Amino acid sequence: MSKTTLIHFSKRYQSIKIPDMKMLVVSIALLVAIVGVYFIRYENASAQNSHLVFTEIMYDAEGSDTKREWIEIYNPTDTPITIIEGAGDGSWRFFDSSNHTLTLITGNALIPPEGVAIIASDNATFIAEHPSFSGTLFDTTMSLNNTSANLKLSNDKGATYFETLTYASDWGGAGDGFSLEKIDTDETNDTSNWKQSAYKGGSPGEVVIASSQPQNQQNTYPLPSSDESSPPPSSPNVFFPEGIAINELYPWPRDTEDEFIELANHTEQAIDISLWIISDSSGKKYTIPQQTTIPSYGFITLYREKTKIVLNNSNDTISLIFPSSKITSKTSYTQARQGISWARNEEDEFQWSKIPTPNVINVFPLPPYATVKADPLFADINQPITLDSTGSIGTILEWNIPDAPIFTTPKLSYAFSIPGNYPITLTAKNSIGETAQQSVTITVIDQSKPDISILIPQTKHTDIILSELLPNPIGNDKNEWIEIYNPTSATVDITNWAIGKEEDARNAYVISDQTTIAPGTYLIIPRILSKITLINTADTVYFFDAKKNIADKITYSESEEGASFARDADDIWLWTYTPTPGEANKFAEKFTPTPMSLSSASLEPQSTDPIIVDLSDIRDIENGTIITTEGVVTVQPKIFGTTQFYIMSDAGIQIYSAYYSTCARNTRRSSRDSDCRYISKRKRRAYHFFRNSIRNIRTHHFCAR
């Protein structure tokens, strides 16, 4: 046998038996070649050692951004990459307009292939808002611009940068609770490769590419050996498809129904949801069985009998969770009502629906709304009156006209042959039987023999109504008040009636003492008594009868200091700068003096040439326009009020206030008297008045023959 040589390498003392020296030389050469390859491979790996990429950005969170910004970085290589924290040699930097060091909070600084890490502006806030996150988390100084910013990563203390991204708010995620997500991790950071996240809050820690799971492909995690309900262990290399979301909850079913949780697939491919988890706010969990798939744009409904999850009638949160423990969809609700489901609408927001729809598209019937346009409001006998429901909402519209059949057309023409006041009611109904009504009264006069008593205003109401609100008083807001009014001819007992800001009368102020309100009188309910705070920007006030049925309600918006919101004689609510607690409402515009110097101020009267308008067209004229019109005076001033009178032509209108100027017959005078007109036709008068509001007209001149 040939002589054997023993050679030792390093400290491992591995033995190689070589027959002779020639074999030794060959073996050493081979070893050098292998070592050379190793060092070449190591050198190449070192060159790629920092190839992490940005994959998600939360730059403009819903509400305040403070401490809530974060970015996600991803390792798309097949080599582990170590992020060096702190300020030492080779430490990393995050750049958002200046360089910032990183501090490891949780997880491992060694990011494996296809691994993910989060860099957050405040680790405590991030963990609080993402309690299911259990991966690598770094803390840093961060201030992401809400319009546009350039982000960079460096592994040499900011000397150079290996990853850079410039985003803009028009890419998505601008203050609405959504993040920006990279679509393809292997492509560049241009606009086309980024999109807004599918759900609010983003998906930190989950790099999800919608096309990564072929149709009907099952999730590639190990199956449990015995207990099917046990989820698989969390793995950073397992990714689950986006597009499945909680779509509808039914917390308080009718007596013959069962609670349910509905999931929807919003993608073009079927998705396997085996072993996904549904959880409620108490921590109760249900694991979806194996081989459960939701078809493209399909649904799956999970009933309480199967899940054993009891939905609270108030204050509950339902989450859909990946087997990796990442929450992919979540919704919360407060107070449920029987027969009403909590459902996702077309704007991807949840709202209550009166039609539960398990396994089908959610339905949100619009509340009915009725609005009536009648022309003219004051008509001659046998004069056609146009009734128009344009703007009303409902699947069924019904016109109720005295002594006439029910009409269901959106628009019609009708005439009355006998003088009188005719209340016409439009009822709008939606698909679930809810109704809304609006009424208008047509006054019909025989102009050949007018009956003035017809024009005496009749009450439109048969019960107590809201009359005036002061949501934004001058000075202390504690001086707010709400006024109610009795427009009927009888005294009304309002004991146990209530006022509140929620339609179900919760937290309403109840008039518990024995209280009556006489005909034509007012009752003021101040804030210090009711504890009801009226919001200056917008609010709704409900008035309930003793059985807590809604007797009246009013919604307002954009109040100004010192202005009250009041009901006028035509049941139209207007802002007025003359609050009248306990008295009939008055309507006055805000007076704003214009400063001027004596040198620039003209001492001559200022006038504006009026435009000539037919009486029937007055309601179409813009507020603030000075006009001239003419008509028959059917009720002269001082009959219904000192300054109120009625005029008619093809249409009629009530003038609420007037002041008179003396007009000489057949003369033209300077200044304001020059605005007077003499009309020789019998019983006709000319009126030059200021248009103050649609149904609140203040005369500018009244010239009588």
XYZ file of C-alpha atoms in Angstrom:
705
model
C 0.000 0.000 0.000
C 1.116 3.525 -0.580
C 2.161 5.812 2.186
C -0.690 7.829 3.737
C -0.352 11.496 4.715
C -2.579 13.136 7.353
C -3.344 16.826 6.812
C -5.206 19.033 9.357
C -7.294 22.084 8.374
C -8.058 24.783 10.919
C -9.151 23.468 14.324
C -11.628 20.914 13.088
C -8.877 18.329 12.416
C -10.594 16.832 9.417
C -8.485 14.015 7.920
C -7.798 13.398 4.265
C -5.900 10.279 3.322
C -3.760 10.933 0.250
C -1.823 8.049 -1.358
C 1.116 10.184 -2.474
C 2.341 13.751 -2.965
C 0.799 14.141 -6.414
C -2.563 13.471 -4.944
C -1.778 15.963 -2.203
C -1.040 18.713 -4.708
C -4.239 18.003 -6.582
C -6.266 18.014 -3.387
C -4.745 21.296 -2.218
C -5.478 22.862 -5.575
C -9.053 21.681 -5.401
C -9.354 23.058 -1.893
C -8.034 26.424 -2.995
C -10.556 26.441 -5.798
C -13.396 25.708 -3.384
C -12.212 28.360 -0.928
C -11.859 30.814 -3.792
C -15.437 30.164 -4.858
C -16.577 30.623 -1.274
C -14.898 34.009 -0.946
C -16.245 35.111 -4.319
C -19.760 34.147 -3.223
C -19.310 35.948 0.102
C -18.084 39.042 -1.673
C -21.104 39.052 -3.991
C -23.429 38.580 -1.033
C -21.791 41.496 0.695
C -22.438 43.641 -2.348
C -26.146 42.753 -2.175
C -26.296 42.827 1.607
C -28.410 46.005 1.777
C -30.991 45.280 -0.841
C -34.072 46.029 1.284
C -36.977 47.871 -0.353
C -39.842 50.087 0.824
C -43.139 48.206 0.552
C -45.646 50.254 2.573
C -45.937 53.826 3.880
C -48.389 55.334 6.366
C -47.574 58.988 5.803
C -50.915 60.707 6.479
C -52.991 58.837 9.059
C -56.651 59.595 9.562
C -56.889 62.438 12.052
C -53.656 63.516 13.699
C -50.372 62.189 12.266
C -48.486 62.673 15.515
C -46.610 59.477 16.501
C -48.668 57.448 13.991
C -46.436 57.383 10.901
C -44.560 54.248 9.874
C -42.946 52.505 6.910
C -42.517 48.849 6.018
C -39.310 47.431 4.508
C -38.916 44.029 2.858
C -36.079 41.678 1.940
C -36.707 40.458 -1.638
C -33.379 38.583 -1.832
C -32.454 35.021 -0.901
C -29.873 36.259 1.628
C -30.438 37.318 5.263
C -29.704 41.015 5.825
C -28.727 42.527 9.162
C -29.885 46.049 10.028
C -27.313 47.704 12.285
C -28.947 50.051 14.766
C -27.401 52.903 16.695
C -24.653 55.299 15.574
C -21.595 53.017 15.229
C -19.685 51.955 12.157
C -21.883 50.529 9.413
C -25.040 51.654 11.174
C -28.135 52.341 9.126
C -29.955 55.595 8.537
C -33.529 56.423 7.568
C -33.849 59.655 5.578
C -37.063 61.714 5.307
C -35.398 65.120 4.787
C -32.554 64.401 7.194
C -30.855 61.243 8.459
C -32.113 59.380 11.540
C -30.675 56.401 13.425
C -32.687 53.254 14.141
C -33.386 51.551 17.476
C -34.533 47.929 17.583
C -37.649 47.520 19.768
C -38.955 44.008 19.047
C -37.948 41.088 16.861
C -34.605 40.348 15.252
C -32.361 42.779 13.372
C -31.500 39.927 10.991
C -34.150 40.137 8.258
C -34.522 36.747 6.541
C -35.302 36.311 2.835
C -38.842 37.555 2.204
C -38.801 38.956 5.729
C -40.345 42.232 6.839
C -39.539 44.984 9.341
C -41.371 48.114 10.434
C -39.790 51.497 11.117
C -42.167 53.596 13.230
C -42.167 57.177 14.449
C -43.285 55.994 17.887
C -43.107 52.312 18.800
C -45.619 52.520 21.661
C -48.282 54.138 19.471
C -47.649 51.663 16.673
C -48.039 48.661 18.981
C -51.189 50.144 20.504
C -52.768 50.602 17.083
C -51.528 47.238 15.735
C -51.743 44.875 18.726
C -51.489 41.737 16.560
C -48.111 42.739 15.106
C -45.320 40.521 16.440
C -42.488 41.045 13.959
C -39.382 43.214 13.830
C -39.990 46.810 14.870
C -37.528 49.715 14.810
C -38.131 53.126 16.341
C -36.806 56.316 14.753
C -37.421 60.016 14.345
C -39.907 60.445 11.507
C -41.881 63.307 9.994
C -43.451 62.352 6.679
C -44.764 65.180 4.525
C -48.465 64.849 3.694
C -48.009 66.200 0.165
C -44.805 64.631 -1.127
C -41.464 63.449 0.242
C -38.257 61.666 -0.705
C -37.437 58.647 1.499
C -34.084 56.827 1.553
C -32.227 54.003 3.317
C -28.485 53.903 3.991
C -26.164 51.277 5.501
C -23.127 53.565 5.809
C -24.338 56.254 8.217
C -25.928 58.258 5.385
C -22.910 58.535 3.087
C -24.790 56.715 0.290
C -28.294 55.350 -0.171
C -29.262 51.976 -1.620
C -33.072 52.502 -1.628
C -34.932 55.683 -2.523
C -38.591 56.564 -3.064
C -40.426 59.796 -3.816
C -44.170 59.522 -3.142
C -47.008 62.029 -3.652
C -50.437 62.404 -2.065
C -52.196 61.786 -5.390
C -50.932 58.189 -5.206
C -53.487 57.591 -2.419
C -53.604 57.350 1.362
C -54.018 61.092 1.842
C -55.449 61.476 5.338
C -58.241 58.919 4.920
C -56.810 56.115 7.051
C -55.294 54.144 4.186
C -51.611 53.500 3.505
C -49.563 53.265 0.296
C -48.519 49.749 -0.728
C -45.980 48.606 -3.296
C -47.542 46.344 -5.897
C -44.508 44.376 -7.143
C -41.469 44.203 -4.855
C -39.179 43.453 -7.813
C -40.128 46.561 -9.778
C -39.147 50.218 -9.438
C -40.693 52.858 -7.198
C -42.629 54.766 -9.838
C -46.283 55.773 -9.516
C -47.668 52.783 -11.421
C -46.131 50.344 -8.938
C -47.821 51.808 -5.847
C -51.450 51.771 -4.808
C -53.645 52.710 -1.887
C -54.162 49.891 0.618
C -57.356 47.875 0.415
C -58.297 48.555 4.048
C -57.913 51.305 6.567
C -54.857 51.041 8.752
C -52.845 49.290 6.043
C -51.220 45.880 6.540
C -47.914 46.371 8.396
C -45.893 43.170 8.481
C -47.740 41.521 5.588
C -46.308 41.963 2.104
C -49.333 41.014 0.037
C -49.365 40.824 -3.750
C -52.855 40.183 -5.069
C -51.659 38.106 -8.035
C -49.396 35.877 -5.942
C -52.082 33.244 -5.297
C -53.479 31.549 -8.442
C -57.172 30.849 -8.631
C -58.374 28.144 -6.221
C -54.836 27.670 -4.843
C -54.952 26.604 -1.199
C -52.847 28.248 1.464
C -49.435 26.563 1.829
C -49.214 26.203 5.599
C -48.988 22.845 7.393
C -52.284 21.247 8.361
C -52.928 20.396 12.016
C -52.598 16.729 12.809
C -55.586 16.316 15.083
C -57.460 19.461 16.114
C -58.779 21.139 12.965
C -59.689 24.279 14.875
C -56.100 24.980 15.887
C -54.465 27.580 13.620
C -51.031 26.859 12.151
C -47.973 28.454 13.729
C -47.166 31.985 12.613
C -44.490 32.143 9.948
C -42.883 35.210 8.393
C -42.720 33.378 5.066
C -46.477 32.634 4.796
C -48.525 35.302 2.995
C -52.283 35.476 2.680
C -54.237 37.178 -0.097
C -56.021 40.457 0.415
C -59.552 41.030 -0.811
C -61.605 39.175 1.819
C -63.460 41.476 4.207
C -66.177 41.473 6.822
C -69.204 42.603 4.836
C -72.234 42.434 7.147
C -73.120 41.734 10.788
C -76.592 40.970 12.142
C -76.370 41.510 15.923
C -80.058 41.733 16.882
C -82.193 39.544 14.632
C -85.960 39.256 14.608
C -87.476 36.448 16.646
C -87.434 33.895 13.817
C -83.928 34.739 12.591
C -80.338 34.030 13.675
C -77.323 36.275 14.131
C -74.752 36.072 11.364
C -71.364 37.313 10.180
C -70.927 37.678 6.425
C -67.593 37.735 4.575
C -67.195 38.971 0.997
C -64.571 38.367 -1.673
C -63.848 41.604 -3.520
C -61.438 40.079 -6.040
C -61.652 38.365 -9.435
C -60.386 35.046 -8.091
C -61.646 32.450 -5.662
C -59.792 32.581 -2.340
C -59.248 29.783 0.153
C -59.913 30.991 3.720
C -59.247 27.702 5.492
C -58.182 28.193 9.121
C -58.747 31.945 9.059
C -60.132 33.193 12.370
C -63.101 35.332 13.390
C -62.911 37.003 16.795
C -65.145 39.306 18.842
C -64.236 41.940 21.438
C -64.433 39.403 24.278
C -61.732 37.253 22.671
C -64.114 34.499 21.567
C -62.693 32.903 18.385
C -64.029 30.760 15.577
C -61.638 29.036 13.161
C -62.983 28.612 9.643
C -62.897 24.925 8.625
C -60.558 23.402 6.054
C -61.457 23.558 2.359
C -63.509 26.732 2.748
C -63.343 28.887 -0.370
C -65.178 32.087 -1.280
C -65.771 32.409 -5.037
C -64.897 35.515 -7.015
C -67.060 38.424 -5.831
C -68.949 35.938 -3.686
C -70.050 35.710 -0.067
C -70.062 33.299 2.840
C -72.427 33.710 5.786
C -71.501 32.242 9.164
C -74.427 31.920 11.554
C -74.212 32.039 15.345
C -75.388 28.411 15.576
C -72.157 27.408 13.795
C -69.624 29.919 15.158
C -70.943 30.142 18.735
C -69.961 33.830 18.600
C -72.641 35.979 20.240
C -72.817 39.473 18.767
C -73.529 42.096 21.415
C -76.545 44.348 20.967
C -74.224 47.235 21.768
C -70.494 47.916 21.580
C -68.780 45.035 19.826
C -65.800 44.616 17.492
C -65.498 41.741 15.011
C -62.139 40.905 13.424
C -61.112 38.618 10.574
C -57.611 37.290 11.242
C -55.091 35.503 9.055
C -53.645 32.240 10.472
C -50.452 34.289 10.892
C -52.349 36.352 13.544
C -52.525 39.431 11.299
C -55.902 41.217 11.367
C -57.027 41.680 7.766
C -60.512 43.156 8.374
C -62.240 44.668 11.375
C -65.385 46.620 12.162
C -66.942 48.051 15.329
C -70.460 49.212 16.097
C -72.142 50.860 19.080
C -75.910 50.520 19.482
C -77.713 47.907 17.376
C -81.449 47.830 16.700
C -83.617 44.804 16.129
C -83.924 43.769 12.499
C -81.136 46.134 11.395
C -77.796 44.879 10.036
C -74.384 46.571 10.187
C -73.274 46.485 6.556
C -70.518 47.752 4.264
C -71.697 50.247 1.640
C -70.333 51.181 -1.795
C -68.000 53.750 -0.224
C -66.389 50.950 1.834
C -67.893 52.384 5.009
C -70.238 50.634 7.417
C -73.753 51.862 8.108
C -77.004 50.399 9.450
C -79.275 48.784 6.878
C -82.940 48.001 7.393
C -82.701 45.079 4.965
C -80.341 42.279 6.140
C -78.927 40.526 3.065
C -77.023 37.315 3.905
C -75.100 35.982 0.878
C -76.195 38.792 -1.440
C -75.169 42.387 -2.127
C -75.982 44.807 0.696
C -78.966 47.073 0.198
C -79.424 50.548 1.654
C -82.851 51.943 0.778
C -82.746 55.709 0.759
C -84.998 57.349 3.328
C -88.029 58.794 1.573
C -88.188 62.517 1.012
C -91.100 64.568 -0.252
C -90.900 68.056 -1.689
C -93.681 69.921 -3.461
C -93.491 72.752 -5.933
C -96.878 74.318 -6.622
C -97.462 77.122 -9.105
C -99.349 79.272 -8.435
C -100.057 79.183 -4.714
C -102.836 81.762 -5.140
C -105.077 80.923 -8.083
C -108.317 81.981 -9.694
C -111.164 79.492 -9.970
C -110.628 76.945 -12.751
C -107.027 78.109 -13.156
C -104.642 75.165 -13.760
C -102.181 74.619 -10.918
C -98.958 72.748 -11.616
C -97.879 70.298 -8.910
C -94.309 69.033 -9.230
C -92.508 66.476 -7.034
C -89.033 66.989 -8.562
C -86.408 66.300 -5.909
C -88.552 63.821 -3.974
C -87.145 60.373 -3.132
C -89.348 57.294 -3.151
C -90.420 54.297 -5.176
C -94.062 55.385 -4.833
C -95.404 58.944 -4.929
C -98.996 59.722 -4.012
C -100.824 63.055 -4.321
C -103.709 63.582 -1.913
C -105.979 66.381 -3.155
C -109.298 67.220 -1.470
C -112.285 65.660 -3.275
C -110.033 64.045 -5.878
C -108.678 60.542 -6.494
C -105.101 59.599 -5.548
C -102.609 60.607 -8.259
C -99.256 58.787 -8.600
C -97.558 60.751 -11.378
C -94.471 62.861 -10.500
C -96.086 65.934 -12.046
C -99.674 66.933 -12.710
C -101.972 69.857 -13.353
C -105.156 70.430 -11.369
C -107.795 73.174 -11.047
C -110.415 73.994 -8.425
C -113.827 75.372 -9.348
C -114.813 76.603 -5.882
C -112.952 79.280 -3.848
C -111.224 78.103 -0.696
C -108.019 76.843 0.895
C -107.008 73.405 -0.372
C -104.288 71.444 1.465
C -102.438 69.155 -0.951
C -100.179 66.436 0.462
C -97.463 64.496 -1.345
C -96.504 61.158 0.254
C -93.229 59.480 -0.772
C -92.676 55.797 0.066
C -89.483 53.739 -0.237
C -89.063 50.002 -0.831
C -89.452 49.066 2.843
C -92.617 51.078 3.436
C -91.138 54.156 5.119
C -92.984 57.354 4.269
C -92.343 61.086 4.150
C -94.818 63.842 3.489
C -94.932 67.462 2.545
C -98.039 69.599 2.247
C -98.830 72.838 0.522
C -101.998 74.894 0.681
C -103.473 76.376 -2.479
C -105.693 79.414 -2.038
C -108.358 79.732 -4.745
C -110.146 83.067 -5.200
C -112.969 84.106 -7.471
C -111.557 87.404 -8.659
C -114.989 88.560 -9.843
C -116.263 88.439 -6.248
C -113.297 87.858 -3.908
C -113.994 86.518 -0.416
C -111.322 88.120 1.781
C -112.005 85.720 4.655
C -110.425 82.942 2.598
C -107.084 84.693 2.938
C -107.068 84.659 6.712
C -104.110 82.390 7.519
C -105.078 78.946 8.774
C -102.885 76.896 11.063
C -100.936 74.143 9.297
C -100.380 72.142 12.463
C -102.521 70.140 14.823
C -99.967 69.806 17.603
C -97.065 71.533 19.375
C -94.083 72.359 17.136
C -90.508 73.554 17.382
C -90.431 77.263 16.654
C -86.938 78.700 17.208
C -83.403 77.712 18.295
C -80.440 79.768 19.449
C -77.377 77.531 19.001
C -74.686 80.214 19.037
C -75.599 83.088 21.359
C -73.398 86.127 21.679
C -70.973 85.515 24.518
C -71.510 82.484 26.735
C -72.900 79.408 24.917
C -74.712 78.426 28.116
C -77.335 80.979 27.052
C -78.575 78.631 24.300
C -82.312 77.874 24.214
C -84.991 75.977 22.301
C -88.486 77.380 21.763
C -91.691 75.418 21.210
C -95.041 76.854 20.089
C -98.709 75.897 20.226
C -100.231 76.823 16.838
C -103.550 75.130 17.596
C -106.755 76.541 19.043
C -106.664 74.342 22.155
C -104.558 74.107 25.288
C -102.197 71.143 25.072
C -100.794 69.100 27.969
C -97.088 68.487 27.236
C -96.241 66.647 30.445
C -93.665 63.902 29.680
C -92.935 65.329 26.248
C -89.207 65.498 25.534
C -86.502 67.261 23.542
C -83.274 65.597 22.483
C -80.695 65.121 19.753
C -81.135 61.402 19.054
C -84.115 59.996 17.167
C -84.719 57.219 19.692
C -85.133 59.763 22.538
C -82.042 58.545 24.400
C -80.581 61.207 26.708
C -83.525 63.476 25.950
C -84.759 66.138 28.358
C -88.217 65.146 29.632
C -90.745 67.756 30.720
C -91.607 65.857 33.906
C -93.601 68.551 35.732
C -97.281 69.031 34.946
C -97.091 71.487 32.040
C -99.682 72.875 29.623
C -99.254 75.359 26.814
C -102.099 77.645 25.779
C -103.103 78.356 22.163
C -100.775 80.733 20.361
C -98.220 80.773 23.173
C -94.538 79.857 23.409
C -92.395 77.915 25.855
C -88.641 78.462 26.187
C -86.427 75.563 27.294
C -82.969 76.929 28.192
C -79.773 74.908 28.088
C -79.206 75.311 31.829
C -82.436 73.343 32.345
C -82.319 70.773 29.513
C -78.520 70.217 29.550
C -78.798 70.045 25.729
C -75.761 71.535 23.980
C -76.428 72.749 20.443
C -73.418 72.325 18.142
C -72.512 75.505 16.252
C -71.501 73.776 13.017
C -74.483 71.451 12.518
C -77.027 69.617 14.654
C -80.506 68.077 14.750
C -83.142 68.663 17.431
C -86.007 66.198 17.984
C -89.273 66.971 19.789
C -91.076 63.914 21.189
C -94.621 63.472 22.444
C -95.406 61.660 25.700
C -95.156 58.265 23.932
C -91.732 59.265 22.598
C -92.949 59.469 19.003
C -91.235 62.179 16.989
C -93.618 65.129 16.924
C -91.215 67.492 15.157
C -87.557 67.813 14.250
C -85.233 70.336 12.647
C -81.667 70.169 11.323
C -79.457 73.216 10.887
C -75.891 73.953 9.823
C -73.343 76.774 9.904
C -74.790 78.955 12.646
C -73.413 82.440 13.197
C -73.009 84.114 16.545
C -76.163 85.894 17.611
C -78.398 84.368 14.922
C -81.378 82.163 15.753
C -82.907 79.530 13.486
C -86.623 80.184 13.274
C -89.757 78.959 11.508
C -91.568 81.519 9.355
C -95.269 81.755 8.502
C -94.798 79.420 5.521
C -93.094 76.730 7.642
C -89.690 77.568 6.190
C -86.758 77.733 8.605
C -84.521 80.771 8.205
C -81.628 82.366 10.081
C -82.556 85.664 11.685
C -80.496 88.185 13.592
C -83.502 89.138 15.705
C -84.015 86.274 18.182
C -87.474 86.438 19.757
C -87.689 84.062 22.731
C -91.316 83.751 23.817
C -92.594 85.933 20.965
C -93.592 85.653 17.316
C -90.558 85.157 15.112
C -89.074 88.123 13.264
C -86.675 87.980 10.353
C -83.912 90.496 9.886
C -80.640 90.248 8.000
C -77.347 91.008 9.677
C -76.430 94.676 9.337
C -72.761 95.243 8.579
C -71.808 98.933 8.367
C -69.333 99.874 5.649
C -66.704 102.320 6.934
C -66.106 105.351 4.734
C -64.620 108.811 5.076
C -66.661 111.983 4.822
C -64.639 112.999 1.818
C -65.614 109.856 -0.102
C -69.180 109.524 1.138
C -71.885 110.875 -1.126
C -74.562 112.947 0.536
C -76.946 112.252 -2.317
C -79.441 109.394 -1.910
C -78.258 106.158 -3.512
C -80.653 104.257 -5.742
C -80.580 101.117 -7.814
C -82.715 100.752 -10.910
C -85.173 97.907 -10.338
C -85.921 95.206 -12.857
C -89.490 94.610 -14.036
C -90.777 91.165 -13.088
C -94.141 89.444 -13.471
C -95.689 88.522 -10.160
C -95.674 84.817 -11.085
C -91.874 84.898 -11.543
C -90.963 86.558 -8.244
C -90.021 83.296 -6.507
C -87.340 82.632 -9.119
C -85.538 85.928 -8.490
C -82.253 85.862 -6.571
C -82.370 87.162 -3.014
C -81.345 90.771 -2.711
C -82.693 91.874 -6.112
C -84.727 95.105 -6.266
C -87.674 94.629 -8.604
C -90.847 96.298 -9.878
C -94.060 94.303 -10.248
C -97.783 94.922 -10.307
C -100.982 93.148 -9.344
C -104.414 93.434 -7.769
C -104.473 94.289 -4.069
C -106.768 91.622 -2.652
C -106.099 92.449 1.008
C -105.021 95.941 1.936
C -102.594 96.779 4.763
C -103.874 96.975 8.358
C -106.412 94.144 7.877
C -104.168 91.220 8.872
C -101.370 93.361 10.176
C -100.111 96.911 10.159
C -97.833 96.352 7.193
C -99.060 93.071 5.662
C -101.033 92.936 2.422
C -101.721 90.582 -0.511
C -101.393 91.207 -4.223
C -102.443 88.901 -7.056
C -102.094 88.571 -10.811
C -101.537 85.168 -12.412
C -100.081 84.267 -9.021
C -100.398 85.701 -5.572
C -97.947 86.756 -2.912
C -98.010 88.076 0.622
C -95.996 91.165 1.552
C -94.996 91.025 5.202
C -93.784 94.583 5.755
C -93.981 97.853 3.846
C -93.341 101.509 4.218
C -94.958 104.123 2.090
C -93.766 107.151 0.204
C -96.020 109.937 -0.975
C -96.430 109.925 -4.758
C -97.980 112.857 -6.546
C -100.252 111.838 -9.387
C -98.676 112.066 -12.825
C -95.461 113.502 -11.444
C -91.824 112.396 -11.513
C -89.689 113.421 -8.565
C -86.041 113.169 -7.751
C -84.534 110.756 -5.275
C -86.782 107.950 -4.001
C -90.103 109.498 -5.107
C -88.941 109.117 -8.690
C -89.336 105.367 -8.226
C -93.115 105.683 -7.878
C -95.338 104.697 -10.785
C -98.942 105.767 -11.478
C -101.135 103.052 -13.034
C -104.507 104.238 -14.242
C -106.247 100.833 -14.508
C -108.874 100.449 -11.785
C -107.853 98.506 -8.659
C -104.246 98.189 -9.755
C -101.247 99.420 -7.814
C -97.520 99.449 -8.437
C -95.120 98.092 -5.847
C -91.413 98.505 -5.809
C -90.021 96.215 -3.147
C -86.908 94.525 -1.965
C -86.664 90.735 -2.331
C -85.418 89.542 1.076
C -86.015 85.799 0.889
C -88.102 83.323 -1.085
C -91.134 83.748 1.126
C -90.171 86.721 3.244
C -90.580 89.879 1.177
C -90.052 93.367 2.524
C -91.456 96.238 0.442
C -89.188 99.075 -0.502
C -91.915 101.469 -1.723
C -95.693 101.226 -1.670
C -97.387 103.864 -3.816
C -101.179 103.944 -3.553
C -103.458 105.776 -5.935
